[in-house]
Amino acid sequence: MVYLNKNAFMGNLDIVLIVIIGANILMSLKGFNDFSFFEKYKFNIGGIRRGEQIRMLSSGFLHVDTMHLFFNMFTLYFFAPVVLGFMGNIKFLIIYFGSLLVGNLFSLFFHKDEYYYSAVGASGAVSGIIYAGILFRPDMSLYLMFIPIPIPAYIFGIGYLLYSIFGMKNRVGNIGHDAHFGGAVGGYVITLMFAPWLFQENPLMIGLLAIPIIILFVLQRLGKL
């Protein structure tokens, strides 16, 4: 779990954030208790290739269990106000859903021949919001669960993507590393499209956060993933 230090920018709980968290809770609870609903709307390569594109969106509102749901929503709760404060509701929603879709597109690309491959969770969307927050506030500190030392946001960002590349390459754990990475890339790119002034204010940070993205595409071109 990741959360901000108490000095990070935090606004009031916005109605957009309430609706997103509420939708995640309601759909996840439905999925916990209705196996056919869960199977119909989860991310599944076979289903998507049969034309069920709704899974690209609906899977982002389903979770494996209450802990999975809590971690994603808790992280979103802390990072969303940073992005909302800079971008407003509409652009925040575009970053959120854009990151969700880009994350699932990464999963579709890297697992396109694995018809059985399935995944659920808002992690791609949340990763995009985390990266948008880092772009706006690279000076903020983050805390990881069980690690009491504050970590600079940009260090966390670079390390997060490098670990995602490692996880993708080595299939580490039952985790959709490609969706996490894709979501972060989505948040990074969409945010810079909406806020080009960041190139003048934080060019070094933008370049540093781009390093893992470049590494991923080089490895993919070389056939190492």
mmCIF file of C-alpha atoms in Angstrom:
data_model
loop_
_atom_site.group_PDB
_atom_site.id
_atom_site.type_symbol
_atom_site.label_atom_id
_atom_site.label_comp_id
_atom_site.label_asym_id
_atom_site.label_seq_id
_atom_site.Cartn_x
_atom_site.Cartn_y
_atom_site.Cartn_z
ATOM 1 C CA MET A 1 0.000 0.000 0.000
ATOM 2 C CA VAL A 2 1.194 3.516 -0.827
ATOM 3 C CA TYR A 3 0.116 6.747 0.830
ATOM 4 C CA LEU A 4 1.196 10.370 0.949
ATOM 5 C CA ASN A 5 2.774 12.187 3.804
ATOM 6 C CA LYS A 6 0.619 14.616 5.738
ATOM 7 C CA ASN A 7 2.144 17.621 3.973
ATOM 8 C CA ALA A 8 1.016 16.549 0.501
ATOM 9 C CA PHE A 9 -1.717 18.507 -1.261
ATOM 10 C CA MET A 10 -5.125 17.238 -0.221
ATOM 11 C CA GLY A 11 -8.479 18.731 -1.137
ATOM 12 C CA ASN A 12 -12.000 17.981 -0.054
ATOM 13 C CA LEU A 13 -13.521 14.627 -0.950
ATOM 14 C CA ASP A 14 -14.889 15.317 -4.424
ATOM 15 C CA ILE A 15 -18.182 13.912 -5.721
ATOM 16 C CA VAL A 16 -16.345 12.394 -8.709
ATOM 17 C CA LEU A 17 -14.056 10.464 -6.376
ATOM 18 C CA ILE A 18 -17.026 9.333 -4.271
ATOM 19 C CA VAL A 19 -18.820 8.041 -7.380
ATOM 20 C CA ILE A 20 -15.756 6.136 -8.643
ATOM 21 C CA ILE A 21 -15.083 4.527 -5.274
ATOM 22 C CA GLY A 22 -18.790 3.729 -4.890
ATOM 23 C CA ALA A 23 -18.944 2.113 -8.340
ATOM 24 C CA ASN A 24 -15.891 -0.012 -7.541
ATOM 25 C CA ILE A 25 -17.411 -1.135 -4.252
ATOM 26 C CA LEU A 26 -20.829 -1.954 -5.712
ATOM 27 C CA MET A 27 -19.524 -3.876 -8.734
ATOM 28 C CA SER A 28 -16.909 -5.711 -6.674
ATOM 29 C CA LEU A 29 -19.488 -6.769 -4.069
ATOM 30 C CA LYS A 30 -21.740 -7.992 -6.865
ATOM 31 C CA GLY A 31 -18.824 -9.967 -8.297
ATOM 32 C CA PHE A 32 -17.961 -11.484 -4.897
ATOM 33 C CA ASN A 33 -21.457 -12.943 -4.649
ATOM 34 C CA ASP A 34 -22.284 -13.672 -8.285
ATOM 35 C CA PHE A 35 -19.799 -15.927 -10.095
ATOM 36 C CA SER A 36 -21.504 -15.591 -13.488
ATOM 37 C CA PHE A 37 -21.425 -11.775 -13.229
ATOM 38 C CA PHE A 38 -17.726 -11.874 -12.332
ATOM 39 C CA GLU A 39 -16.924 -14.217 -15.234
ATOM 40 C CA LYS A 40 -18.932 -12.135 -17.704
ATOM 41 C CA TYR A 41 -17.232 -8.829 -16.932
ATOM 42 C CA LYS A 42 -13.653 -9.714 -15.945
ATOM 43 C CA PHE A 43 -10.738 -9.059 -18.304
ATOM 44 C CA ASN A 44 -10.303 -12.205 -20.371
ATOM 45 C CA ILE A 45 -8.315 -12.483 -23.595
ATOM 46 C CA GLY A 46 -10.618 -15.089 -25.124
ATOM 47 C CA GLY A 47 -13.728 -13.080 -24.354
ATOM 48 C CA ILE A 48 -12.266 -9.825 -25.685
ATOM 49 C CA ARG A 49 -11.104 -11.494 -28.896
ATOM 50 C CA ARG A 50 -14.646 -12.821 -29.342
ATOM 51 C CA GLY A 51 -15.830 -9.203 -29.410
ATOM 52 C CA GLU A 52 -16.695 -8.597 -25.743
ATOM 53 C CA GLN A 53 -14.892 -5.254 -25.520
ATOM 54 C CA ILE A 54 -16.958 -4.198 -22.497
ATOM 55 C CA ARG A 55 -14.513 -6.286 -20.456
ATOM 56 C CA MET A 56 -11.813 -3.691 -21.181
ATOM 57 C CA LEU A 57 -13.750 -1.260 -18.987
ATOM 58 C CA SER A 58 -15.844 -3.398 -16.642
ATOM 59 C CA SER A 59 -12.849 -5.408 -15.378
ATOM 60 C CA GLY A 60 -11.495 -2.225 -13.817
ATOM 61 C CA PHE A 61 -14.422 -2.170 -11.379
ATOM 62 C CA LEU A 62 -14.113 -5.800 -10.227
ATOM 63 C CA HIS A 63 -11.708 -7.089 -7.590
ATOM 64 C CA VAL A 64 -10.541 -10.478 -6.372
ATOM 65 C CA ASP A 65 -11.402 -9.875 -2.711
ATOM 66 C CA THR A 66 -12.042 -7.146 -0.152
ATOM 67 C CA MET A 67 -8.321 -6.612 0.535
ATOM 68 C CA HIS A 68 -7.609 -6.080 -3.163
ATOM 69 C CA LEU A 69 -10.494 -3.620 -3.331
ATOM 70 C CA PHE A 70 -9.444 -1.797 -0.166
ATOM 71 C CA PHE A 71 -5.813 -1.317 -1.216
ATOM 72 C CA ASN A 72 -6.792 0.127 -4.602
ATOM 73 C CA MET A 73 -9.451 2.452 -3.220
ATOM 74 C CA PHE A 74 -7.306 3.536 -0.274
ATOM 75 C CA THR A 75 -4.451 4.479 -2.617
ATOM 76 C CA LEU A 76 -6.861 6.272 -4.962
ATOM 77 C CA TYR A 77 -8.325 8.194 -2.026
ATOM 78 C CA PHE A 78 -4.904 9.663 -1.199
ATOM 79 C CA PHE A 79 -3.685 10.476 -4.717
ATOM 80 C CA ALA A 80 -6.887 11.584 -6.454
ATOM 81 C CA PRO A 81 -7.181 14.981 -4.670
ATOM 82 C CA VAL A 82 -3.739 15.969 -6.000
ATOM 83 C CA VAL A 83 -4.836 15.362 -9.589
ATOM 84 C CA LEU A 84 -8.320 16.810 -9.057
ATOM 85 C CA GLY A 85 -6.775 19.955 -7.613
ATOM 86 C CA PHE A 86 -4.697 20.547 -10.736
ATOM 87 C CA MET A 87 -6.955 19.128 -13.449
ATOM 88 C CA GLY A 88 -10.580 19.389 -12.314
ATOM 89 C CA ASN A 89 -13.261 16.725 -12.627
ATOM 90 C CA ILE A 90 -13.488 16.159 -16.394
ATOM 91 C CA LYS A 91 -9.760 15.871 -17.039
ATOM 92 C CA PHE A 92 -9.381 13.714 -13.934
ATOM 93 C CA LEU A 93 -11.971 11.298 -15.345
ATOM 94 C CA ILE A 94 -10.185 11.225 -18.697
ATOM 95 C CA ILE A 95 -6.892 10.407 -16.966
ATOM 96 C CA TYR A 96 -8.561 7.736 -14.817
ATOM 97 C CA PHE A 97 -10.431 5.939 -17.597
ATOM 98 C CA GLY A 98 -7.664 6.527 -20.125
ATOM 99 C CA SER A 99 -5.162 4.889 -17.772
ATOM 100 C CA LEU A 100 -7.551 1.987 -17.180
ATOM 101 C CA LEU A 101 -7.909 1.368 -20.912
ATOM 102 C CA VAL A 102 -4.198 1.779 -21.684
ATOM 103 C CA GLY A 103 -3.374 -0.657 -18.886
ATOM 104 C CA ASN A 104 -5.750 -3.236 -20.326
ATOM 105 C CA LEU A 105 -4.395 -2.619 -23.830
ATOM 106 C CA PHE A 106 -0.930 -3.457 -22.509
ATOM 107 C CA SER A 107 -2.321 -6.685 -21.033
ATOM 108 C CA LEU A 108 -4.060 -7.481 -24.314
ATOM 109 C CA PHE A 109 -0.852 -6.896 -26.256
ATOM 110 C CA PHE A 110 1.441 -8.924 -24.015
ATOM 111 C CA HIS A 111 -1.026 -11.814 -23.551
ATOM 112 C CA LYS A 112 -2.801 -11.749 -26.913
ATOM 113 C CA ASP A 113 -2.181 -15.448 -27.574
ATOM 114 C CA GLU A 114 -3.097 -16.610 -24.055
ATOM 115 C CA TYR A 115 -6.857 -17.092 -24.441
ATOM 116 C CA TYR A 116 -7.199 -18.222 -20.829
ATOM 117 C CA TYR A 117 -5.526 -15.106 -19.373
ATOM 118 C CA SER A 118 -7.816 -13.177 -17.000
ATOM 119 C CA ALA A 119 -7.443 -10.207 -14.676
ATOM 120 C CA VAL A 120 -9.500 -7.762 -12.621
ATOM 121 C CA GLY A 121 -8.902 -4.621 -10.617
ATOM 122 C CA ALA A 122 -8.597 -0.844 -10.772
ATOM 123 C CA SER A 123 -4.803 -0.991 -10.462
ATOM 124 C CA GLY A 124 -4.167 0.302 -13.990
ATOM 125 C CA ALA A 125 -6.391 3.338 -13.428
ATOM 126 C CA VAL A 126 -4.949 3.934 -9.963
ATOM 127 C CA SER A 127 -1.391 3.655 -11.338
ATOM 128 C CA GLY A 128 -2.254 6.371 -13.843
ATOM 129 C CA ILE A 129 -3.537 8.653 -11.089
ATOM 130 C CA ILE A 130 -0.402 7.969 -9.034
ATOM 131 C CA TYR A 131 1.795 8.999 -11.956
ATOM 132 C CA ALA A 132 -0.262 12.075 -12.687
ATOM 133 C CA GLY A 133 0.129 13.024 -9.024
ATOM 134 C CA ILE A 134 3.891 12.493 -9.191
ATOM 135 C CA LEU A 135 4.152 14.728 -12.271
ATOM 136 C CA PHE A 136 2.300 17.511 -10.489
ATOM 137 C CA ARG A 137 3.997 17.043 -7.127
ATOM 138 C CA PRO A 138 7.404 15.349 -7.623
ATOM 139 C CA ASP A 139 8.482 16.987 -4.359
ATOM 140 C CA MET A 140 5.995 15.034 -2.236
ATOM 141 C CA SER A 141 7.051 12.036 -0.159
ATOM 142 C CA LEU A 142 5.413 8.630 -0.221
ATOM 143 C CA TYR A 143 5.296 5.906 2.387
ATOM 144 C CA LEU A 144 5.118 2.203 1.645
ATOM 145 C CA MET A 145 3.408 -0.100 4.114
ATOM 146 C CA PHE A 146 5.873 -1.470 6.692
ATOM 147 C CA ILE A 147 8.594 0.976 5.516
ATOM 148 C CA PRO A 148 8.563 4.018 7.848
ATOM 149 C CA ILE A 149 11.071 6.016 5.761
ATOM 150 C CA PRO A 150 9.602 8.615 3.354
ATOM 151 C CA ILE A 151 10.428 7.969 -0.309
ATOM 152 C CA PRO A 152 10.603 10.836 -2.845
ATOM 153 C CA ALA A 153 7.740 10.479 -5.310
ATOM 154 C CA TYR A 154 9.937 10.391 -8.408
ATOM 155 C CA ILE A 155 12.150 7.647 -6.921
ATOM 156 C CA PHE A 156 9.056 5.599 -6.203
ATOM 157 C CA GLY A 157 7.797 6.202 -9.750
ATOM 158 C CA ILE A 158 10.979 4.998 -11.418
ATOM 159 C CA GLY A 159 11.322 2.017 -9.080
ATOM 160 C CA TYR A 160 7.680 1.050 -9.552
ATOM 161 C CA LEU A 161 8.001 0.837 -13.322
ATOM 162 C CA LEU A 162 11.348 -0.963 -13.191
ATOM 163 C CA TYR A 163 9.833 -3.549 -10.858
ATOM 164 C CA SER A 164 6.846 -3.876 -13.198
ATOM 165 C CA ILE A 165 9.230 -4.633 -16.079
ATOM 166 C CA PHE A 166 10.945 -7.254 -13.918
ATOM 167 C CA GLY A 167 7.568 -8.728 -12.989
ATOM 168 C CA MET A 168 6.444 -8.840 -16.625
ATOM 169 C CA LYS A 169 9.661 -10.516 -17.735
ATOM 170 C CA ASN A 170 9.698 -13.105 -14.949
ATOM 171 C CA ARG A 171 5.944 -13.547 -14.351
ATOM 172 C CA VAL A 172 6.372 -12.626 -10.691
ATOM 173 C CA GLY A 173 3.331 -13.411 -8.548
ATOM 174 C CA ASN A 174 -0.326 -13.425 -9.531
ATOM 175 C CA ILE A 175 -0.148 -9.746 -10.454
ATOM 176 C CA GLY A 176 -0.988 -7.941 -13.705
ATOM 177 C CA HIS A 177 2.317 -6.070 -13.942
ATOM 178 C CA ASP A 178 1.639 -5.158 -17.575
ATOM 179 C CA ALA A 179 -1.656 -3.460 -16.627
ATOM 180 C CA HIS A 180 0.098 -1.558 -13.831
ATOM 181 C CA PHE A 181 2.829 -0.415 -16.218
ATOM 182 C CA GLY A 182 0.361 0.455 -18.969
ATOM 183 C CA GLY A 183 -1.807 2.417 -16.558
ATOM 184 C CA ALA A 184 1.198 4.411 -15.382
ATOM 185 C CA VAL A 185 2.182 5.133 -18.990
ATOM 186 C CA GLY A 186 -1.396 6.225 -19.714
ATOM 187 C CA GLY A 187 -1.416 8.582 -16.742
ATOM 188 C CA TYR A 188 2.012 9.942 -17.703
ATOM 189 C CA VAL A 189 1.146 10.649 -21.351
ATOM 190 C CA ILE A 190 -2.396 11.983 -20.843
ATOM 191 C CA THR A 191 -1.297 14.269 -18.022
ATOM 192 C CA LEU A 192 1.478 15.766 -20.151
ATOM 193 C CA MET A 193 -1.014 16.299 -22.969
ATOM 194 C CA PHE A 194 -3.292 18.220 -20.612
ATOM 195 C CA ALA A 195 -0.478 20.072 -18.817
ATOM 196 C CA PRO A 196 2.322 20.842 -21.314
ATOM 197 C CA TRP A 197 3.553 23.544 -18.951
ATOM 198 C CA LEU A 198 5.098 20.721 -16.923
ATOM 199 C CA PHE A 199 7.807 20.432 -19.590
ATOM 200 C CA GLN A 200 9.029 23.860 -18.528
ATOM 201 C CA GLU A 201 8.553 23.427 -14.790
ATOM 202 C CA ASN A 202 9.783 19.843 -14.313
ATOM 203 C CA PRO A 203 11.722 18.750 -17.435
ATOM 204 C CA LEU A 204 14.237 16.697 -15.437
ATOM 205 C CA MET A 205 11.518 14.729 -13.634
ATOM 206 C CA ILE A 206 9.652 14.120 -16.868
ATOM 207 C CA GLY A 207 12.854 12.738 -18.389
ATOM 208 C CA LEU A 208 13.627 10.547 -15.379
ATOM 209 C CA LEU A 209 10.129 9.057 -15.331
ATOM 210 C CA ALA A 210 10.457 8.314 -19.055
ATOM 211 C CA ILE A 211 13.524 6.083 -18.554
ATOM 212 C CA PRO A 212 11.626 2.893 -17.560
ATOM 213 C CA ILE A 213 9.162 3.456 -20.422
ATOM 214 C CA ILE A 214 12.045 3.628 -22.902
ATOM 215 C CA ILE A 215 13.601 0.507 -21.369
ATOM 216 C CA LEU A 216 10.325 -1.392 -21.758
ATOM 217 C CA PHE A 217 9.961 -0.547 -25.433
ATOM 218 C CA VAL A 218 13.612 -1.377 -26.156
ATOM 219 C CA LEU A 219 13.222 -4.783 -24.453
ATOM 220 C CA GLN A 220 10.016 -5.424 -26.369
ATOM 221 C CA ARG A 221 11.678 -4.561 -29.688
ATOM 222 C CA LEU A 222 14.561 -6.874 -28.852
ATOM 223 C CA GLY A 223 12.126 -9.687 -28.030
ATOM 224 C CA LYS A 224 13.194 -9.821 -24.380
ATOM 225 C CA LEU A 225 9.632 -9.659 -22.999
#
